[in-house]
Amino acid sequence: MSDLQTPLVRPKRKKTWVDYFVKFRWIIVIFIVLPFSATFYFLIYLGDMWSESKSYEKRQKEHDENVKKVIKRLKNRDAAKDGLVCTARKPWIAVGMRNVDYKRARHFEVDLGEFRNILEINKEKMIARVEPLVNMGQISRATVPMNLSLAVVAELDDLTVGGLINGYGIEGSSHIHGLFADTVEAYEIVLAGGELVRATKDNEYSDLFYAIPWSQGTLGLLVAAEIKLIKIKEYMRLTYIPVKGDLQALAQGYIDSFAPKDGDKSKIPDFVEGMVYNPTEGVMMVGTYASKEEAKKKGNKINNVGWWFKPWFYQHAQTALKKGQFVEYIPTREYYHRHTRCLYWEGKLILPFGDQFWFRYLLGWLMPPKVSLLKATQGEAIRNYYHDMHVIQDMLVPLYKVGDALEWVHREMEVYPIWLCPHKLYKQPIKGQIYPEPGFEYENRQGDTEDGQMYTDVGVYYAPGPVLRGEEFDGSEAVRKMEKWLIENHGFQPQYAVSELDEKSFWRMFNGELYEECRKKYRAVGTFMSVYYKSKKGRKTEKEVREAEQAHLETAYAEAD
């Protein structure tokens, strides 16, 4: 580890006006973004309350009417004259960090803005049927009081069901339930020709069911989903476990925290999360659901982390490094959304003093700034600066390679803290875009089971060390190196992030066979942009998009094979 602890020597970087703008961007955040964000959140809350006041029958009636509008809109499209189909959602509204440049080409918009209702909570079937714009804050507010929850609840309130299905969704319970899309029982999709179909894992549209995850909405328009519910309790009993040593030791401490070497399933916690704060220190957190009666027993500590004046969660967890292992009880819904207020640790860059005692008490109730408004208040130069001088990436790697991934991030990016979250990558009957390593079930590695290989999201979110020290840093080159490392180690890069992959490399990382079969079978070619082109960095002209679609039959993944 001695070589890792010495940062690479890089030349100093000459500052430009953009550096100073970013440094003092907090002024815009304080006086513009935060007030508008608070207003926006309040209006959304009122809309959610209005939706909840309606009966399920009325919500279903509105849903049916809105689906008819979508079908009519698609059937009225002239394929020869109109552009490729995409939603009418403005590019800056998306929570993802990549440039939504595909909407700069001429396109045919379909408005899905009304699809934001919870259509049914079925306690008998343990299913929640929801529309794609329902977000995590909305669904947890409706289900947690019933002692029910989605099996996987992504941490940030603003993340929507549609984005988590078509893109990527993970949470501390994913080591048991898989990724968000793995908890979906059925998709309701409007296909290119305007047909409404319901895809499940065992009906005539089972191929579409397995192709939807990671497709970025390029196979059809999602209008509803049926998602698995689980029974929960009022509190999360959370244990904070400090781990010290080199990065490989931190990785092993993380693995041992939730994957018992003896395979005893009774030792597996309900929730797992790890944070690596520097090359020698990390804190692993394991949680189990607890009743209100247990939490309120004499001697137990209850921590309401959701209050606006509370320390930011990642900083609170860091205190375990000094005071040692400790246990506390957190109200379940507050635990689910523990990273919302500070956007993991990105809030420290957005508002350098946002974690201070005085700010939390006076203005903490305005947090967090809405990501979409942060994006709306940055121009092209600022956006490009963040792409080059900032890292927001998730590296999905096999569990046994977490230590190697941590060492790679330290060597090439020097980003801390690093988020660790395990997830089971199921061996599906039909291979989708992401899949376990061939033959993993014969290796008997720690954490793996017969039906799935354990992976981990290595979350890299912050300004790299060289940038913080004023040194040169090539963000694009660092991402290219990361993508190459992932391909070589059977890892995956979620497509919400900025990608430097060319088309051949994209289909080396992902399996395109089922996706391309469904593109042809359900006539998505010529109607929806391909997933690679939608994820591709940079501006897209209509000519480029058309040419890419014409070259569809000679896809790069076939060449890679």
PDB file of N, CA and C in Angstrom, residues 490-533:
ATOM      1  N   HIS A 490     -15.151  -7.933 -16.127  1.00  0.00           N
ATOM      2  CA  HIS A 490     -16.565  -8.294 -16.176  1.00  0.00           C
ATOM      3  C   HIS A 490     -17.403  -7.377 -15.276  1.00  0.00           C
ATOM      4  N   GLY A 491     -17.124  -6.093 -15.392  1.00  0.00           N
ATOM      5  CA  GLY A 491     -17.894  -5.099 -14.653  1.00  0.00           C
ATOM      6  C   GLY A 491     -18.793  -4.317 -15.584  1.00  0.00           C
ATOM      7  N   PHE A 492     -19.626  -3.474 -15.002  1.00  0.00           N
ATOM      8  CA  PHE A 492     -20.604  -2.713 -15.786  1.00  0.00           C
ATOM      9  C   PHE A 492     -20.653  -1.274 -15.296  1.00  0.00           C
ATOM     10  N   GLN A 493     -20.983  -0.383 -16.222  1.00  0.00           N
ATOM     11  CA  GLN A 493     -21.107   1.036 -15.926  1.00  0.00           C
ATOM     12  C   GLN A 493     -22.556   1.466 -16.158  1.00  0.00           C
ATOM     13  N   PRO A 494     -23.280   1.885 -15.119  1.00  0.00           N
ATOM     14  CA  PRO A 494     -24.646   2.376 -15.324  1.00  0.00           C
ATOM     15  C   PRO A 494     -24.683   3.528 -16.331  1.00  0.00           C
ATOM     16  N   GLN A 495     -25.711   3.535 -17.149  1.00  0.00           N
ATOM     17  CA  GLN A 495     -25.737   4.437 -18.294  1.00  0.00           C
ATOM     18  C   GLN A 495     -26.240   5.841 -17.974  1.00  0.00           C
ATOM     19  N   TYR A 496     -26.579   6.105 -16.694  1.00  0.00           N
ATOM     20  CA  TYR A 496     -26.966   7.469 -16.339  1.00  0.00           C
ATOM     21  C   TYR A 496     -25.743   8.380 -16.339  1.00  0.00           C
ATOM     22  N   ALA A 497     -24.554   7.767 -16.237  1.00  0.00           N
ATOM     23  CA  ALA A 497     -23.313   8.523 -16.069  1.00  0.00           C
ATOM     24  C   ALA A 497     -22.720   8.890 -17.429  1.00  0.00           C
ATOM     25  N   VAL A 498     -21.763   9.813 -17.401  1.00  0.00           N
ATOM     26  CA  VAL A 498     -21.047  10.188 -18.618  1.00  0.00           C
ATOM     27  C   VAL A 498     -20.216   8.997 -19.082  1.00  0.00           C
ATOM     28  N   SER A 499     -20.341   8.652 -20.349  1.00  0.00           N
ATOM     29  CA  SER A 499     -19.623   7.508 -20.896  1.00  0.00           C
ATOM     30  C   SER A 499     -18.744   7.952 -22.061  1.00  0.00           C
ATOM     31  N   GLU A 500     -17.577   7.330 -22.159  1.00  0.00           N
ATOM     32  CA  GLU A 500     -16.657   7.588 -23.268  1.00  0.00           C
ATOM     33  C   GLU A 500     -16.575   6.379 -24.202  1.00  0.00           C
ATOM     34  N   LEU A 501     -17.426   5.374 -23.992  1.00  0.00           N
ATOM     35  CA  LEU A 501     -17.365   4.146 -24.776  1.00  0.00           C
ATOM     36  C   LEU A 501     -17.712   4.383 -26.238  1.00  0.00           C
ATOM     37  N   ASP A 502     -16.907   3.773 -27.153  1.00  0.00           N
ATOM     38  CA  ASP A 502     -17.355   3.712 -28.534  1.00  0.00           C
ATOM     39  C   ASP A 502     -18.306   2.519 -28.656  1.00  0.00           C
ATOM     40  N   GLU A 503     -18.906   2.353 -29.819  1.00  0.00           N
ATOM     41  CA  GLU A 503     -19.967   1.350 -29.931  1.00  0.00           C
ATOM     42  C   GLU A 503     -19.455  -0.076 -29.758  1.00  0.00           C
ATOM     43  N   LYS A 504     -18.262  -0.351 -30.292  1.00  0.00           N
ATOM     44  CA  LYS A 504     -17.717  -1.701 -30.124  1.00  0.00           C
ATOM     45  C   LYS A 504     -17.472  -2.003 -28.652  1.00  0.00           C
ATOM     46  N   SER A 505     -16.893  -1.045 -27.940  1.00  0.00           N
ATOM     47  CA  SER A 505     -16.605  -1.257 -26.518  1.00  0.00           C
ATOM     48  C   SER A 505     -17.890  -1.363 -25.701  1.00  0.00           C
ATOM     49  N   PHE A 506     -18.909  -0.595 -26.104  1.00  0.00           N
ATOM     50  CA  PHE A 506     -20.186  -0.650 -25.396  1.00  0.00           C
ATOM     51  C   PHE A 506     -20.740  -2.066 -25.418  1.00  0.00           C
ATOM     52  N   TRP A 507     -20.691  -2.703 -26.578  1.00  0.00           N
ATOM     53  CA  TRP A 507     -21.259  -4.047 -26.680  1.00  0.00           C
ATOM     54  C   TRP A 507     -20.277  -5.128 -26.245  1.00  0.00           C
ATOM     55  N   ARG A 508     -19.059  -4.748 -25.890  1.00  0.00           N
ATOM     56  CA  ARG A 508     -18.191  -5.678 -25.170  1.00  0.00           C
ATOM     57  C   ARG A 508     -18.560  -5.697 -23.693  1.00  0.00           C
ATOM     58  N   MET A 509     -18.942  -4.514 -23.185  1.00  0.00           N
ATOM     59  CA  MET A 509     -19.328  -4.442 -21.780  1.00  0.00           C
ATOM     60  C   MET A 509     -20.692  -5.069 -21.558  1.00  0.00           C
ATOM     61  N   PHE A 510     -21.633  -4.793 -22.445  1.00  0.00           N
ATOM     62  CA  PHE A 510     -23.006  -5.270 -22.288  1.00  0.00           C
ATOM     63  C   PHE A 510     -23.329  -6.342 -23.323  1.00  0.00           C
ATOM     64  N   ASN A 511     -24.263  -7.231 -22.962  1.00  0.00           N
ATOM     65  CA  ASN A 511     -24.730  -8.251 -23.897  1.00  0.00           C
ATOM     66  C   ASN A 511     -25.894  -7.690 -24.702  1.00  0.00           C
ATOM     67  N   GLY A 512     -25.728  -7.589 -26.008  1.00  0.00           N
ATOM     68  CA  GLY A 512     -26.762  -6.970 -26.834  1.00  0.00           C
ATOM     69  C   GLY A 512     -27.673  -7.926 -27.566  1.00  0.00           C
ATOM     70  N   GLU A 513     -27.487  -9.235 -27.382  1.00  0.00           N
ATOM     71  CA  GLU A 513     -28.222 -10.208 -28.192  1.00  0.00           C
ATOM     72  C   GLU A 513     -29.735 -10.108 -27.988  1.00  0.00           C
ATOM     73  N   LEU A 514     -30.197 -10.231 -26.756  1.00  0.00           N
ATOM     74  CA  LEU A 514     -31.636 -10.166 -26.493  1.00  0.00           C
ATOM     75  C   LEU A 514     -32.191  -8.792 -26.840  1.00  0.00           C
ATOM     76  N   TYR A 515     -31.449  -7.760 -26.473  1.00  0.00           N
ATOM     77  CA  TYR A 515     -31.901  -6.390 -26.740  1.00  0.00           C
ATOM     78  C   TYR A 515     -32.136  -6.170 -28.231  1.00  0.00           C
ATOM     79  N   GLU A 516     -31.181  -6.583 -29.056  1.00  0.00           N
ATOM     80  CA  GLU A 516     -31.318  -6.371 -30.501  1.00  0.00           C
ATOM     81  C   GLU A 516     -32.440  -7.231 -31.086  1.00  0.00           C
ATOM     82  N   GLU A 517     -32.614  -8.429 -30.563  1.00  0.00           N
ATOM     83  CA  GLU A 517     -33.727  -9.270 -31.033  1.00  0.00           C
ATOM     84  C   GLU A 517     -35.066  -8.595 -30.755  1.00  0.00           C
ATOM     85  N   CYS A 518     -35.196  -8.010 -29.563  1.00  0.00           N
ATOM     86  CA  CYS A 518     -36.449  -7.338 -29.214  1.00  0.00           C
ATOM     87  C   CYS A 518     -36.623  -6.048 -30.001  1.00  0.00           C
ATOM     88  N   ARG A 519     -35.530  -5.372 -30.296  1.00  0.00           N
ATOM     89  CA  ARG A 519     -35.610  -4.158 -31.120  1.00  0.00           C
ATOM     90  C   ARG A 519     -36.253  -4.474 -32.468  1.00  0.00           C
ATOM     91  N   LYS A 520     -35.850  -5.595 -33.067  1.00  0.00           N
ATOM     92  CA  LYS A 520     -36.399  -5.988 -34.369  1.00  0.00           C
ATOM     93  C   LYS A 520     -37.826  -6.515 -34.223  1.00  0.00           C
ATOM     94  N   LYS A 521     -38.013  -7.415 -33.252  1.00  0.00           N
ATOM     95  CA  LYS A 521     -39.310  -8.084 -33.092  1.00  0.00           C
ATOM     96  C   LYS A 521     -40.434  -7.103 -32.800  1.00  0.00           C
ATOM     97  N   TYR A 522     -40.150  -6.096 -31.950  1.00  0.00           N
ATOM     98  CA  TYR A 522     -41.192  -5.156 -31.535  1.00  0.00           C
ATOM     99  C   TYR A 522     -41.100  -3.816 -32.267  1.00  0.00           C
ATOM    100  N   ARG A 523     -40.391  -3.828 -33.409  1.00  0.00           N
ATOM    101  CA  ARG A 523     -40.341  -2.704 -34.356  1.00  0.00           C
ATOM    102  C   ARG A 523     -39.867  -1.391 -33.712  1.00  0.00           C
ATOM    103  N   ALA A 524     -38.933  -1.529 -32.786  1.00  0.00           N
ATOM    104  CA  ALA A 524     -38.370  -0.329 -32.165  1.00  0.00           C
ATOM    105  C   ALA A 524     -37.367   0.364 -33.087  1.00  0.00           C
ATOM    106  N   VAL A 525     -36.756  -0.412 -34.008  1.00  0.00           N
ATOM    107  CA  VAL A 525     -35.805   0.184 -34.950  1.00  0.00           C
ATOM    108  C   VAL A 525     -36.542   1.167 -35.842  1.00  0.00           C
ATOM    109  N   GLY A 526     -36.010   2.369 -35.950  1.00  0.00           N
ATOM    110  CA  GLY A 526     -36.665   3.396 -36.752  1.00  0.00           C
ATOM    111  C   GLY A 526     -37.708   4.178 -35.981  1.00  0.00           C
ATOM    112  N   THR A 527     -38.026   3.740 -34.758  1.00  0.00           N
ATOM    113  CA  THR A 527     -38.983   4.459 -33.906  1.00  0.00           C
ATOM    114  C   THR A 527     -38.279   5.041 -32.685  1.00  0.00           C
ATOM    115  N   PHE A 528     -37.513   4.203 -31.998  1.00  0.00           N
ATOM    116  CA  PHE A 528     -36.771   4.648 -30.817  1.00  0.00           C
ATOM    117  C   PHE A 528     -35.272   4.583 -31.098  1.00  0.00           C
ATOM    118  N   MET A 529     -34.543   5.522 -30.560  1.00  0.00           N
ATOM    119  CA  MET A 529     -33.093   5.539 -30.681  1.00  0.00           C
ATOM    120  C   MET A 529     -32.497   4.325 -29.975  1.00  0.00           C
ATOM    121  N   SER A 530     -31.405   3.785 -30.497  1.00  0.00           N
ATOM    122  CA  SER A 530     -30.768   2.642 -29.851  1.00  0.00           C
ATOM    123  C   SER A 530     -30.164   3.065 -28.519  1.00  0.00           C
ATOM    124  N   VAL A 531     -29.996   2.106 -27.616  1.00  0.00           N
ATOM    125  CA  VAL A 531     -29.526   2.414 -26.271  1.00  0.00           C
ATOM    126  C   VAL A 531     -28.106   2.969 -26.301  1.00  0.00           C
ATOM    127  N   TYR A 532     -27.266   2.477 -27.206  1.00  0.00           N
ATOM    128  CA  TYR A 532     -25.918   3.038 -27.263  1.00  0.00           C
ATOM    129  C   TYR A 532     -25.970   4.498 -27.682  1.00  0.00           C
ATOM    130  N   TYR A 533     -26.706   4.772 -28.733  1.00  0.00           N
ATOM    131  CA  TYR A 533     -26.722   6.138 -29.234  1.00  0.00           C
ATOM    132  C   TYR A 533     -27.378   7.091 -28.241  1.00  0.00           C
TER     133      TYR A 533
END
